[in-house]
Amino acid sequence: MTLAERESEGADGPIPLPARLPAELPAKPRENLVHSLHDEVLARLREFIVEGNLAPGARVPERLLCERFGISRTPLREALKVLASEGLIDLLPNRGARVRRIGEQEIVELFDVMGGLEALAGRLACERITDEAFAEIERLHHEMYGHYLRRDLHGYFACNQAIHDRIVAAAGNGPLSATYAGFAGRLRRARYSANLDANRDRWGEAMREHEEILDALRRRAGAELSDILFRHLRNKRKAAADREAAQPISGGPATADLE
């Protein structure tokens, strides 16, 4: 039927529509592929920076990272924008990006705020957490302990951050979660490096503190968990500040393993 014939038919009455239209169009395979690539590049780049492969103040070597990850510069730069919003890097106008250096005093202040937020989250979580949510935190704790025994800091840190995130989520407070997320990205690299403190076994100390955290949460001891979490962040603050103060300001990669 031609367009003129359809318009003529419509003059005598509405042209009937199909009996049922799909509620929404299915995502195109390419859209899913692009989204998956973005998430993967973002996760790998975040880990690369958090784990200290680039020194504080170092320029982000886009060409070398594209070769390392097997990607073009477009997805890399999209990921860099997200990491800039998280506070891990600084974008330089027309000059790429560099790893954000957090000063010793700023680390102290940020950790104190995070300690207060996590202390509040722990108290609220004890009031509101479900048995299912606690079981998931307990599972993550045992998985984290396995990584600790194998001295797998990469796996340990991933579980560690997931536990803290789930305690905040269990608090069931939207503004608290949003505020926490805004600070968490800025301190992620410092929290990771605190476990590398050579002056004391901060990693083992943190593991013992997590045993206390799990026990207090199991008993729904809100005030106790609040105190433990604040002390946990205070101890990490000292190790992170010491590590940051010892880091030289760099204009290049922290390691040579980029090519």
PDB file of C-alpha atoms in Angstrom:
ATOM      1  CA  MET A   1       0.000   0.000   0.000  1.00  0.00           C
ATOM      2  CA  THR A   2       1.366   3.412  -0.968  1.00  0.00           C
ATOM      3  CA  LEU A   3       1.612   6.348   1.408  1.00  0.00           C
ATOM      4  CA  ALA A   4      -1.239   8.120  -0.472  1.00  0.00           C
ATOM      5  CA  GLU A   5      -3.481   5.044  -0.152  1.00  0.00           C
ATOM      6  CA  ARG A   6      -2.733   4.788   3.598  1.00  0.00           C
ATOM      7  CA  GLU A   7      -3.573   8.482   4.105  1.00  0.00           C
ATOM      8  CA  SER A   8      -6.814   8.026   2.101  1.00  0.00           C
ATOM      9  CA  GLU A   9      -7.795   5.055   4.216  1.00  0.00           C
ATOM     10  CA  GLY A  10      -6.995   6.975   7.348  1.00  0.00           C
ATOM     11  CA  ALA A  11      -9.396   9.730   6.339  1.00  0.00           C
ATOM     12  CA  ASP A  12     -12.374   7.441   6.991  1.00  0.00           C
ATOM     13  CA  GLY A  13     -11.110   6.328  10.344  1.00  0.00           C
ATOM     14  CA  PRO A  14      -7.932   5.560  12.276  1.00  0.00           C
ATOM     15  CA  ILE A  15      -5.630   2.987  10.849  1.00  0.00           C
ATOM     16  CA  PRO A  16      -5.568   0.111  13.351  1.00  0.00           C
ATOM     17  CA  LEU A  17      -2.277  -0.390  15.164  1.00  0.00           C
ATOM     18  CA  PRO A  18      -0.796  -3.813  15.845  1.00  0.00           C
ATOM     19  CA  ALA A  19      -2.617  -5.560  18.667  1.00  0.00           C
ATOM     20  CA  ARG A  20       0.476  -5.517  20.905  1.00  0.00           C
ATOM     21  CA  LEU A  21       3.647  -3.506  20.793  1.00  0.00           C
ATOM     22  CA  PRO A  22       6.748  -4.635  22.694  1.00  0.00           C
ATOM     23  CA  ALA A  23       7.210  -2.794  25.972  1.00  0.00           C
ATOM     24  CA  GLU A  24      10.776  -1.964  25.007  1.00  0.00           C
ATOM     25  CA  LEU A  25      13.135  -2.835  22.250  1.00  0.00           C
ATOM     26  CA  PRO A  26      15.780  -5.398  23.117  1.00  0.00           C
ATOM     27  CA  ALA A  27      19.299  -4.037  23.437  1.00  0.00           C
ATOM     28  CA  LYS A  28      21.371  -4.373  20.338  1.00  0.00           C
ATOM     29  CA  PRO A  29      24.265  -6.798  20.600  1.00  0.00           C
ATOM     30  CA  ARG A  30      26.729  -3.996  19.792  1.00  0.00           C
ATOM     31  CA  GLU A  31      25.341  -1.843  22.609  1.00  0.00           C
ATOM     32  CA  ASN A  32      25.902  -4.700  25.058  1.00  0.00           C
ATOM     33  CA  LEU A  33      29.394  -5.190  23.690  1.00  0.00           C
ATOM     34  CA  VAL A  34      30.308  -1.519  24.077  1.00  0.00           C
ATOM     35  CA  HIS A  35      28.918  -1.408  27.625  1.00  0.00           C
ATOM     36  CA  SER A  36      30.846  -4.555  28.578  1.00  0.00           C
ATOM     37  CA  LEU A  37      34.077  -3.163  27.113  1.00  0.00           C
ATOM     38  CA  HIS A  38      33.647   0.095  29.019  1.00  0.00           C
ATOM     39  CA  ASP A  39      33.126  -1.733  32.339  1.00  0.00           C
ATOM     40  CA  GLU A  40      36.096  -4.013  31.732  1.00  0.00           C
ATOM     41  CA  VAL A  41      38.463  -1.186  30.772  1.00  0.00           C
ATOM     42  CA  LEU A  42      37.292   0.890  33.753  1.00  0.00           C
ATOM     43  CA  ALA A  43      37.830  -1.979  36.212  1.00  0.00           C
ATOM     44  CA  ARG A  44      41.272  -2.873  34.842  1.00  0.00           C
ATOM     45  CA  LEU A  45      42.473   0.729  34.751  1.00  0.00           C
ATOM     46  CA  ARG A  46      41.162   1.406  38.262  1.00  0.00           C
ATOM     47  CA  GLU A  47      42.983  -1.661  39.611  1.00  0.00           C
ATOM     48  CA  PHE A  48      46.142  -0.695  37.739  1.00  0.00           C
ATOM     49  CA  ILE A  49      46.245   2.703  39.439  1.00  0.00           C
ATOM     50  CA  VAL A  50      44.998   1.580  42.862  1.00  0.00           C
ATOM     51  CA  GLU A  51      47.672  -1.117  43.063  1.00  0.00           C
ATOM     52  CA  GLY A  52      50.440   1.443  42.628  1.00  0.00           C
ATOM     53  CA  ASN A  53      51.605   0.733  39.084  1.00  0.00           C
ATOM     54  CA  LEU A  54      51.725   4.489  38.513  1.00  0.00           C
ATOM     55  CA  ALA A  55      53.288   6.729  41.126  1.00  0.00           C
ATOM     56  CA  PRO A  56      51.420   9.688  42.649  1.00  0.00           C
ATOM     57  CA  GLY A  57      51.765  12.618  40.271  1.00  0.00           C
ATOM     58  CA  ALA A  58      52.753  10.377  37.344  1.00  0.00           C
ATOM     59  CA  ARG A  59      51.354  11.090  33.896  1.00  0.00           C
ATOM     60  CA  VAL A  60      48.997   8.403  32.608  1.00  0.00           C
ATOM     61  CA  PRO A  61      50.765   6.842  29.572  1.00  0.00           C
ATOM     62  CA  GLU A  62      47.783   6.467  27.241  1.00  0.00           C
ATOM     63  CA  ARG A  63      49.621   4.849  24.337  1.00  0.00           C
ATOM     64  CA  LEU A  64      51.305   2.230  26.506  1.00  0.00           C
ATOM     65  CA  LEU A  65      48.076   1.442  28.348  1.00  0.00           C
ATOM     66  CA  CYS A  66      46.189   1.070  25.072  1.00  0.00           C
ATOM     67  CA  GLU A  67      48.792  -1.457  23.983  1.00  0.00           C
ATOM     68  CA  ARG A  68      48.673  -3.234  27.329  1.00  0.00           C
ATOM     69  CA  PHE A  69      44.876  -3.547  27.363  1.00  0.00           C
ATOM     70  CA  GLY A  70      44.516  -4.027  23.608  1.00  0.00           C
ATOM     71  CA  ILE A  71      42.118  -1.102  23.146  1.00  0.00           C
ATOM     72  CA  SER A  72      41.875   2.204  21.293  1.00  0.00           C
ATOM     73  CA  ARG A  73      42.185   5.567  23.011  1.00  0.00           C
ATOM     74  CA  THR A  74      38.431   6.244  22.995  1.00  0.00           C
ATOM     75  CA  PRO A  75      37.420   3.652  25.644  1.00  0.00           C
ATOM     76  CA  LEU A  76      40.558   4.474  27.643  1.00  0.00           C
ATOM     77  CA  ARG A  77      39.682   8.160  27.761  1.00  0.00           C
ATOM     78  CA  GLU A  78      36.084   7.402  28.715  1.00  0.00           C
ATOM     79  CA  ALA A  79      37.391   5.331  31.637  1.00  0.00           C
ATOM     80  CA  LEU A  80      39.752   8.151  32.630  1.00  0.00           C
ATOM     81  CA  LYS A  81      36.787  10.524  32.906  1.00  0.00           C
ATOM     82  CA  VAL A  82      35.113   8.168  35.388  1.00  0.00           C
ATOM     83  CA  LEU A  83      38.311   7.795  37.430  1.00  0.00           C
ATOM     84  CA  ALA A  84      38.636  11.577  37.502  1.00  0.00           C
ATOM     85  CA  SER A  85      35.120  11.828  38.939  1.00  0.00           C
ATOM     86  CA  GLU A  86      36.155   9.254  41.580  1.00  0.00           C
ATOM     87  CA  GLY A  87      39.183  11.354  42.540  1.00  0.00           C
ATOM     88  CA  LEU A  88      41.860   8.868  41.460  1.00  0.00           C
ATOM     89  CA  ILE A  89      43.309  11.008  38.674  1.00  0.00           C
ATOM     90  CA  ASP A  90      43.393  14.617  37.501  1.00  0.00           C
ATOM     91  CA  LEU A  91      42.521  15.457  33.903  1.00  0.00           C
ATOM     92  CA  LEU A  92      44.877  18.011  32.388  1.00  0.00           C
ATOM     93  CA  PRO A  93      43.376  20.293  29.681  1.00  0.00           C
ATOM     94  CA  ASN A  94      44.754  19.074  26.339  1.00  0.00           C
ATOM     95  CA  ARG A  95      47.581  17.296  28.166  1.00  0.00           C
ATOM     96  CA  GLY A  96      46.135  13.926  29.164  1.00  0.00           C
ATOM     97  CA  ALA A  97      45.885  12.883  32.807  1.00  0.00           C
ATOM     98  CA  ARG A  98      48.011  12.223  35.863  1.00  0.00           C
ATOM     99  CA  VAL A  99      47.582  10.199  39.042  1.00  0.00           C
ATOM    100  CA  ARG A 100      46.223  12.415  41.773  1.00  0.00           C
ATOM    101  CA  ARG A 101      48.586  12.887  44.680  1.00  0.00           C
ATOM    102  CA  ILE A 102      46.867  13.155  48.064  1.00  0.00           C
ATOM    103  CA  GLY A 103      48.842  15.046  50.665  1.00  0.00           C
ATOM    104  CA  GLU A 104      49.507  13.594  54.098  1.00  0.00           C
ATOM    105  CA  GLN A 105      47.191  16.073  55.843  1.00  0.00           C
ATOM    106  CA  GLU A 106      44.405  15.468  53.322  1.00  0.00           C
ATOM    107  CA  ILE A 107      44.684  11.715  53.907  1.00  0.00           C
ATOM    108  CA  VAL A 108      44.350  12.236  57.658  1.00  0.00           C
ATOM    109  CA  GLU A 109      41.259  14.401  57.203  1.00  0.00           C
ATOM    110  CA  LEU A 110      39.611  12.117  54.627  1.00  0.00           C
ATOM    111  CA  PHE A 111      40.177   8.999  56.737  1.00  0.00           C
ATOM    112  CA  ASP A 112      38.622  10.711  59.754  1.00  0.00           C
ATOM    113  CA  VAL A 113      35.507  11.488  57.694  1.00  0.00           C
ATOM    114  CA  MET A 114      35.408   7.932  56.337  1.00  0.00           C
ATOM    115  CA  GLY A 115      35.823   6.591  59.859  1.00  0.00           C
ATOM    116  CA  GLY A 116      32.816   8.600  60.996  1.00  0.00           C
ATOM    117  CA  LEU A 117      30.721   7.449  58.045  1.00  0.00           C
ATOM    118  CA  GLU A 118      31.611   3.791  58.533  1.00  0.00           C
ATOM    119  CA  ALA A 119      31.005   4.053  62.282  1.00  0.00           C
ATOM    120  CA  LEU A 120      27.486   5.354  61.610  1.00  0.00           C
ATOM    121  CA  ALA A 121      26.946   2.702  58.936  1.00  0.00           C
ATOM    122  CA  GLY A 122      27.952  -0.048  61.350  1.00  0.00           C
ATOM    123  CA  ARG A 123      25.522   1.140  64.016  1.00  0.00           C
ATOM    124  CA  LEU A 124      22.643   1.376  61.528  1.00  0.00           C
ATOM    125  CA  ALA A 125      23.526  -1.934  59.875  1.00  0.00           C
ATOM    126  CA  CYS A 126      23.206  -3.721  63.210  1.00  0.00           C
ATOM    127  CA  GLU A 127      19.645  -2.398  63.441  1.00  0.00           C
ATOM    128  CA  ARG A 128      18.609  -3.231  59.882  1.00  0.00           C
ATOM    129  CA  ILE A 129      20.750  -5.950  58.315  1.00  0.00           C
ATOM    130  CA  THR A 130      18.966  -9.095  57.119  1.00  0.00           C
ATOM    131  CA  ASP A 131      20.201 -12.616  57.735  1.00  0.00           C
ATOM    132  CA  GLU A 132      20.837 -12.988  53.998  1.00  0.00           C
ATOM    133  CA  ALA A 133      22.950  -9.814  53.882  1.00  0.00           C
ATOM    134  CA  PHE A 134      24.959 -10.920  56.890  1.00  0.00           C
ATOM    135  CA  ALA A 135      25.548 -14.359  55.337  1.00  0.00           C
ATOM    136  CA  GLU A 136      26.977 -12.653  52.238  1.00  0.00           C
ATOM    137  CA  ILE A 137      29.337 -10.529  54.342  1.00  0.00           C
ATOM    138  CA  GLU A 138      30.411 -13.639  56.252  1.00  0.00           C
ATOM    139  CA  ARG A 139      31.094 -15.452  52.963  1.00  0.00           C
ATOM    140  CA  LEU A 140      33.197 -12.536  51.734  1.00  0.00           C
ATOM    141  CA  HIS A 141      35.094 -12.514  55.024  1.00  0.00           C
ATOM    142  CA  HIS A 142      36.091 -16.173  54.691  1.00  0.00           C
ATOM    143  CA  GLU A 143      37.058 -15.628  51.054  1.00  0.00           C
ATOM    144  CA  MET A 144      39.156 -12.629  52.103  1.00  0.00           C
ATOM    145  CA  TYR A 145      40.882 -14.728  54.767  1.00  0.00           C
ATOM    146  CA  GLY A 146      41.821 -17.282  52.118  1.00  0.00           C
ATOM    147  CA  HIS A 147      43.436 -14.537  50.036  1.00  0.00           C
ATOM    148  CA  TYR A 148      45.278 -13.333  53.142  1.00  0.00           C
ATOM    149  CA  LEU A 149      46.721 -16.781  53.815  1.00  0.00           C
ATOM    150  CA  ARG A 150      47.904 -16.992  50.195  1.00  0.00           C
ATOM    151  CA  ARG A 151      49.336 -13.454  50.438  1.00  0.00           C
ATOM    152  CA  ASP A 152      47.154 -12.467  47.491  1.00  0.00           C
ATOM    153  CA  LEU A 153      46.729  -8.749  48.143  1.00  0.00           C
ATOM    154  CA  HIS A 154      44.773  -8.206  44.923  1.00  0.00           C
ATOM    155  CA  GLY A 155      42.043 -10.693  45.887  1.00  0.00           C
ATOM    156  CA  TYR A 156      42.142  -9.670  49.543  1.00  0.00           C
ATOM    157  CA  PHE A 157      41.570  -6.012  48.757  1.00  0.00           C
ATOM    158  CA  ALA A 158      38.644  -6.741  46.428  1.00  0.00           C
ATOM    159  CA  CYS A 159      36.869  -8.716  49.173  1.00  0.00           C
ATOM    160  CA  ASN A 160      37.807  -6.138  51.788  1.00  0.00           C
ATOM    161  CA  GLN A 161      36.222  -3.290  49.848  1.00  0.00           C
ATOM    162  CA  ALA A 162      33.136  -5.383  49.100  1.00  0.00           C
ATOM    163  CA  ILE A 163      32.656  -6.014  52.844  1.00  0.00           C
ATOM    164  CA  HIS A 164      32.855  -2.320  53.703  1.00  0.00           C
ATOM    165  CA  ASP A 165      30.491  -1.455  50.847  1.00  0.00           C
ATOM    166  CA  ARG A 166      27.953  -4.053  52.004  1.00  0.00           C
ATOM    167  CA  ILE A 167      27.992  -2.787  55.581  1.00  0.00           C
ATOM    168  CA  VAL A 168      27.215   0.692  54.277  1.00  0.00           C
ATOM    169  CA  ALA A 169      24.466  -0.739  52.037  1.00  0.00           C
ATOM    170  CA  ALA A 170      23.013  -2.679  54.998  1.00  0.00           C
ATOM    171  CA  ALA A 171      22.618   0.614  56.885  1.00  0.00           C
ATOM    172  CA  GLY A 172      19.758   1.397  54.490  1.00  0.00           C
ATOM    173  CA  ASN A 173      20.434   5.136  54.403  1.00  0.00           C
ATOM    174  CA  GLY A 174      20.561   6.768  50.967  1.00  0.00           C
ATOM    175  CA  PRO A 175      22.350  10.014  51.885  1.00  0.00           C
ATOM    176  CA  LEU A 176      24.930   8.060  53.886  1.00  0.00           C
ATOM    177  CA  SER A 177      25.592   5.717  50.943  1.00  0.00           C
ATOM    178  CA  ALA A 178      25.941   8.626  48.508  1.00  0.00           C
ATOM    179  CA  THR A 179      28.320  10.535  50.782  1.00  0.00           C
ATOM    180  CA  TYR A 180      30.379   7.410  51.416  1.00  0.00           C
ATOM    181  CA  ALA A 181      30.684   6.661  47.697  1.00  0.00           C
ATOM    182  CA  GLY A 182      31.927  10.193  47.073  1.00  0.00           C
ATOM    183  CA  PHE A 183      34.828   9.735  49.494  1.00  0.00           C
ATOM    184  CA  ALA A 184      35.599   6.057  48.830  1.00  0.00           C
ATOM    185  CA  GLY A 185      37.072   6.607  45.369  1.00  0.00           C
ATOM    186  CA  ARG A 186      39.459   9.291  46.575  1.00  0.00           C
ATOM    187  CA  LEU A 187      40.902   6.988  49.224  1.00  0.00           C
ATOM    188  CA  ARG A 188      40.927   3.683  47.334  1.00  0.00           C
ATOM    189  CA  ARG A 189      44.609   3.819  46.389  1.00  0.00           C
ATOM    190  CA  ALA A 190      45.622   4.946  49.890  1.00  0.00           C
ATOM    191  CA  ARG A 191      43.635   2.126  51.496  1.00  0.00           C
ATOM    192  CA  TYR A 192      45.346  -0.410  49.266  1.00  0.00           C
ATOM    193  CA  SER A 193      48.855   0.897  49.907  1.00  0.00           C
ATOM    194  CA  ALA A 194      48.296   0.943  53.684  1.00  0.00           C
ATOM    195  CA  ASN A 195      48.532  -2.859  53.652  1.00  0.00           C
ATOM    196  CA  LEU A 196      52.098  -2.534  52.330  1.00  0.00           C
ATOM    197  CA  ASP A 197      53.361  -0.696  55.423  1.00  0.00           C
ATOM    198  CA  ALA A 198      56.848  -2.088  56.025  1.00  0.00           C
ATOM    199  CA  ASN A 199      57.105  -0.747  59.576  1.00  0.00           C
ATOM    200  CA  ARG A 200      54.475  -3.107  60.981  1.00  0.00           C
ATOM    201  CA  ASP A 201      52.250  -5.949  59.876  1.00  0.00           C
ATOM    202  CA  ARG A 202      49.334  -3.674  58.958  1.00  0.00           C
ATOM    203  CA  TRP A 203      47.860  -6.389  56.742  1.00  0.00           C
ATOM    204  CA  GLY A 204      47.710  -8.911  59.596  1.00  0.00           C
ATOM    205  CA  GLU A 205      46.425  -6.225  61.952  1.00  0.00           C
ATOM    206  CA  ALA A 206      43.625  -5.363  59.505  1.00  0.00           C
ATOM    207  CA  MET A 207      42.672  -9.027  59.206  1.00  0.00           C
ATOM    208  CA  ARG A 208      42.325  -9.312  62.978  1.00  0.00           C
ATOM    209  CA  GLU A 209      40.199  -6.169  63.045  1.00  0.00           C
ATOM    210  CA  HIS A 210      37.927  -7.683  60.407  1.00  0.00           C
ATOM    211  CA  GLU A 211      37.417 -10.703  62.671  1.00  0.00           C
ATOM    212  CA  GLU A 212      36.175  -8.261  65.335  1.00  0.00           C
ATOM    213  CA  ILE A 213      33.963  -6.493  62.795  1.00  0.00           C
ATOM    214  CA  LEU A 214      32.299  -9.740  61.736  1.00  0.00           C
ATOM    215  CA  ASP A 215      31.766 -10.864  65.339  1.00  0.00           C
ATOM    216  CA  ALA A 216      30.160  -7.565  66.391  1.00  0.00           C
ATOM    217  CA  LEU A 217      27.926  -7.573  63.316  1.00  0.00           C
ATOM    218  CA  ARG A 218      26.879 -11.165  64.006  1.00  0.00           C
ATOM    219  CA  ARG A 219      25.798 -10.139  67.519  1.00  0.00           C
ATOM    220  CA  ARG A 220      24.158  -6.938  66.165  1.00  0.00           C
ATOM    221  CA  ALA A 221      26.259  -4.987  68.688  1.00  0.00           C
ATOM    222  CA  GLY A 222      25.840  -1.560  67.117  1.00  0.00           C
ATOM    223  CA  ALA A 223      27.835   0.623  69.520  1.00  0.00           C
ATOM    224  CA  GLU A 224      30.677  -1.892  69.611  1.00  0.00           C
ATOM    225  CA  LEU A 225      30.813  -2.248  65.840  1.00  0.00           C
ATOM    226  CA  SER A 226      30.768   1.528  65.477  1.00  0.00           C
ATOM    227  CA  ASP A 227      33.849   1.846  67.701  1.00  0.00           C
ATOM    228  CA  ILE A 228      35.670  -1.005  65.942  1.00  0.00           C
ATOM    229  CA  LEU A 229      35.098   0.475  62.493  1.00  0.00           C
ATOM    230  CA  PHE A 230      36.289   3.928  63.554  1.00  0.00           C
ATOM    231  CA  ARG A 231      39.424   2.428  65.118  1.00  0.00           C
ATOM    232  CA  HIS A 232      39.941   0.283  62.013  1.00  0.00           C
ATOM    233  CA  LEU A 233      39.953   3.397  59.808  1.00  0.00           C
ATOM    234  CA  ARG A 234      42.186   5.283  62.249  1.00  0.00           C
ATOM    235  CA  ASN A 235      44.794   2.506  62.141  1.00  0.00           C
ATOM    236  CA  LYS A 236      44.653   2.413  58.364  1.00  0.00           C
ATOM    237  CA  ARG A 237      44.926   6.207  58.299  1.00  0.00           C
ATOM    238  CA  LYS A 238      48.306   6.130  60.058  1.00  0.00           C
ATOM    239  CA  ALA A 239      49.714   3.506  57.687  1.00  0.00           C
ATOM    240  CA  ALA A 240      48.343   5.279  54.605  1.00  0.00           C
ATOM    241  CA  ALA A 241      49.677   8.684  55.667  1.00  0.00           C
ATOM    242  CA  ASP A 242      53.136   7.225  56.316  1.00  0.00           C
ATOM    243  CA  ARG A 243      53.155   5.529  52.914  1.00  0.00           C
ATOM    244  CA  GLU A 244      52.020   8.681  51.123  1.00  0.00           C
ATOM    245  CA  ALA A 245      54.638  10.824  52.844  1.00  0.00           C
ATOM    246  CA  ALA A 246      57.345   8.382  51.740  1.00  0.00           C
ATOM    247  CA  GLN A 247      56.258   8.428  48.079  1.00  0.00           C
ATOM    248  CA  PRO A 248      58.423  10.613  45.829  1.00  0.00           C
ATOM    249  CA  ILE A 249      56.627  12.948  43.441  1.00  0.00           C
ATOM    250  CA  SER A 250      56.998  11.328  40.063  1.00  0.00           C
ATOM    251  CA  GLY A 251      56.531  12.416  36.483  1.00  0.00           C
ATOM    252  CA  GLY A 252      56.684   8.904  35.112  1.00  0.00           C
ATOM    253  CA  PRO A 253      55.492   5.347  35.709  1.00  0.00           C
ATOM    254  CA  ALA A 254      56.217   3.714  39.048  1.00  0.00           C
ATOM    255  CA  THR A 255      57.210   0.506  37.293  1.00  0.00           C
ATOM    256  CA  ALA A 256      58.839  -0.350  34.030  1.00  0.00           C
ATOM    257  CA  ASP A 257      56.337  -3.114  33.306  1.00  0.00           C
ATOM    258  CA  LEU A 258      54.146  -1.070  30.974  1.00  0.00           C
ATOM    259  CA  GLU A 259      55.218  -2.260  27.551  1.00  0.00           C
TER     260      GLU A 259
END
